[in-house]
Amino acid sequence: TLHSVDQSVSMLFYSFFKTLIGQEVVVELKNDLAIRGTLHSVDQYLNVKLLNVSIVEPDKFPHMQSVKHCFVRGSVIRYVQLPKASIDVELLQDATRKEAAQQRAAK
């Protein structure tokens, strides 16, 4: 079913993001706010907690200048920019292939 596909894709991203804990990422929100910080935690809903944050465009969001740590609800995240060196493309492709094979087998 579509729900189980969404759930398994979400778990794939969850597992991947857990491997990035401690890395610097940029989280772009649906309201165009982009926050750079160290990924501290992520949960199964893809909510993230960032430490040592800075705003990418501080002139557009001056009220956010004093924020040092934040929790971001997964549903408001548009993009997450990852450090290129932190991405094991082969591992991610393998995990995606395995997930797709499991979904085909379940049908």
Tab-separated table of C-alpha atoms in Angstrom, residues 5-106:
chain	number	residue	atom	x	y	z
A	5	VAL	CA	5.796	2.699	0.899
A	6	ASP	CA	5.803	6.169	2.501
A	7	GLN	CA	6.680	4.637	5.856
A	8	SER	CA	9.588	2.600	4.496
A	9	VAL	CA	10.978	5.564	2.526
A	10	SER	CA	10.733	7.646	5.697
A	11	MET	CA	12.633	4.964	7.635
A	12	LEU	CA	15.321	4.888	4.929
A	13	PHE	CA	15.842	8.648	5.319
A	14	TYR	CA	15.702	8.327	9.112
A	15	SER	CA	18.458	5.695	9.069
A	16	PHE	CA	20.530	7.814	6.702
A	17	PHE	CA	20.157	11.010	8.743
A	18	LYS	CA	21.160	9.151	11.918
A	19	THR	CA	24.537	8.502	10.271
A	20	LEU	CA	25.004	12.278	9.881
A	21	ILE	CA	24.678	13.131	13.582
A	22	GLY	CA	27.568	15.391	14.536
A	23	GLN	CA	27.934	16.743	10.994
A	24	GLU	CA	27.234	20.306	9.885
A	25	VAL	CA	24.137	20.595	7.680
A	26	VAL	CA	21.991	23.371	6.264
A	27	VAL	CA	18.243	22.919	6.776
A	28	GLU	CA	16.060	24.984	4.459
A	29	LEU	CA	12.510	25.475	5.670
A	30	LYS	CA	9.373	25.944	3.598
A	31	ASN	CA	9.310	29.627	4.645
A	32	ASP	CA	12.754	30.110	2.955
A	33	LEU	CA	14.658	30.302	6.255
A	34	ALA	CA	17.938	28.398	5.947
A	35	ILE	CA	19.654	27.326	9.165
A	36	ARG	CA	23.231	26.033	9.340
A	37	GLY	CA	24.084	23.925	12.361
A	38	THR	CA	25.411	20.679	13.754
A	39	LEU	CA	22.907	17.833	13.522
A	40	HIS	CA	22.367	16.692	17.113
A	41	SER	CA	19.428	14.327	16.697
A	42	VAL	CA	16.734	13.120	14.316
A	43	ASP	CA	13.600	11.082	15.008
A	44	GLN	CA	11.336	8.810	12.968
A	45	TYR	CA	9.234	11.839	11.919
A	46	LEU	CA	12.409	13.455	10.534
A	47	ASN	CA	12.256	16.188	13.160
A	48	VAL	CA	15.788	17.458	13.731
A	49	LYS	CA	17.634	19.205	16.526
A	50	LEU	CA	20.491	21.502	15.526
A	51	LEU	CA	23.215	22.913	17.746
A	52	ASN	CA	25.465	25.946	17.216
A	53	VAL	CA	23.135	27.350	14.573
A	54	SER	CA	23.601	30.342	12.333
A	55	ILE	CA	21.199	31.813	9.814
A	56	VAL	CA	22.358	31.610	6.192
A	57	GLU	CA	20.741	34.961	5.273
A	58	PRO	CA	20.714	36.903	8.563
A	59	ASP	CA	19.526	40.138	6.900
A	60	LYS	CA	16.252	38.451	5.879
A	61	PHE	CA	15.653	36.967	9.338
A	62	PRO	CA	17.181	39.360	11.912
A	63	HIS	CA	14.904	38.051	14.685
A	64	MET	CA	16.661	34.664	14.412
A	65	GLN	CA	20.190	36.014	15.075
A	66	SER	CA	20.178	35.130	18.771
A	67	VAL	CA	19.077	31.500	18.284
A	68	LYS	CA	21.896	29.077	19.125
A	69	HIS	CA	20.074	25.722	19.231
A	70	CYS	CA	16.770	24.741	17.635
A	71	PHE	CA	14.306	21.950	17.055
A	72	VAL	CA	12.815	21.785	13.560
A	73	ARG	CA	9.627	19.892	12.836
A	74	GLY	CA	10.139	17.538	9.894
A	75	SER	CA	6.978	18.663	8.110
A	76	VAL	CA	8.349	22.218	7.632
A	77	ILE	CA	11.670	21.134	6.101
A	78	ARG	CA	12.037	21.691	2.362
A	79	TYR	CA	15.668	20.598	1.865
A	80	VAL	CA	18.633	19.427	3.884
A	81	GLN	CA	22.018	20.288	2.396
A	82	LEU	CA	24.580	17.696	3.386
A	83	PRO	CA	28.362	17.848	3.473
A	84	LYS	CA	29.522	16.097	0.296
A	85	ALA	CA	32.248	14.176	2.117
A	86	SER	CA	29.651	12.646	4.480
A	87	ILE	CA	27.643	10.943	1.762
A	88	ASP	CA	28.465	7.356	0.894
A	89	VAL	CA	26.670	7.262	-2.449
A	90	GLU	CA	27.183	3.528	-2.963
A	91	LEU	CA	25.781	2.696	0.461
A	92	LEU	CA	22.752	4.914	-0.164
A	93	GLN	CA	22.157	3.372	-3.602
A	94	ASP	CA	22.427	-0.143	-2.170
A	95	ALA	CA	19.957	0.683	0.602
A	96	THR	CA	17.550	2.164	-1.952
A	97	ARG	CA	17.809	-0.927	-4.174
A	98	LYS	CA	17.188	-3.256	-1.216
A	99	GLU	CA	14.172	-1.198	-0.160
A	100	ALA	CA	12.739	-1.273	-3.699
A	101	ALA	CA	13.267	-5.050	-3.905
A	102	GLN	CA	11.497	-5.556	-0.577
A	103	GLN	CA	8.563	-3.447	-1.777
A	104	ARG	CA	8.307	-5.453	-5.015
A	105	ALA	CA	8.432	-8.726	-3.071
A	106	ALA	CA	5.677	-7.552	-0.735
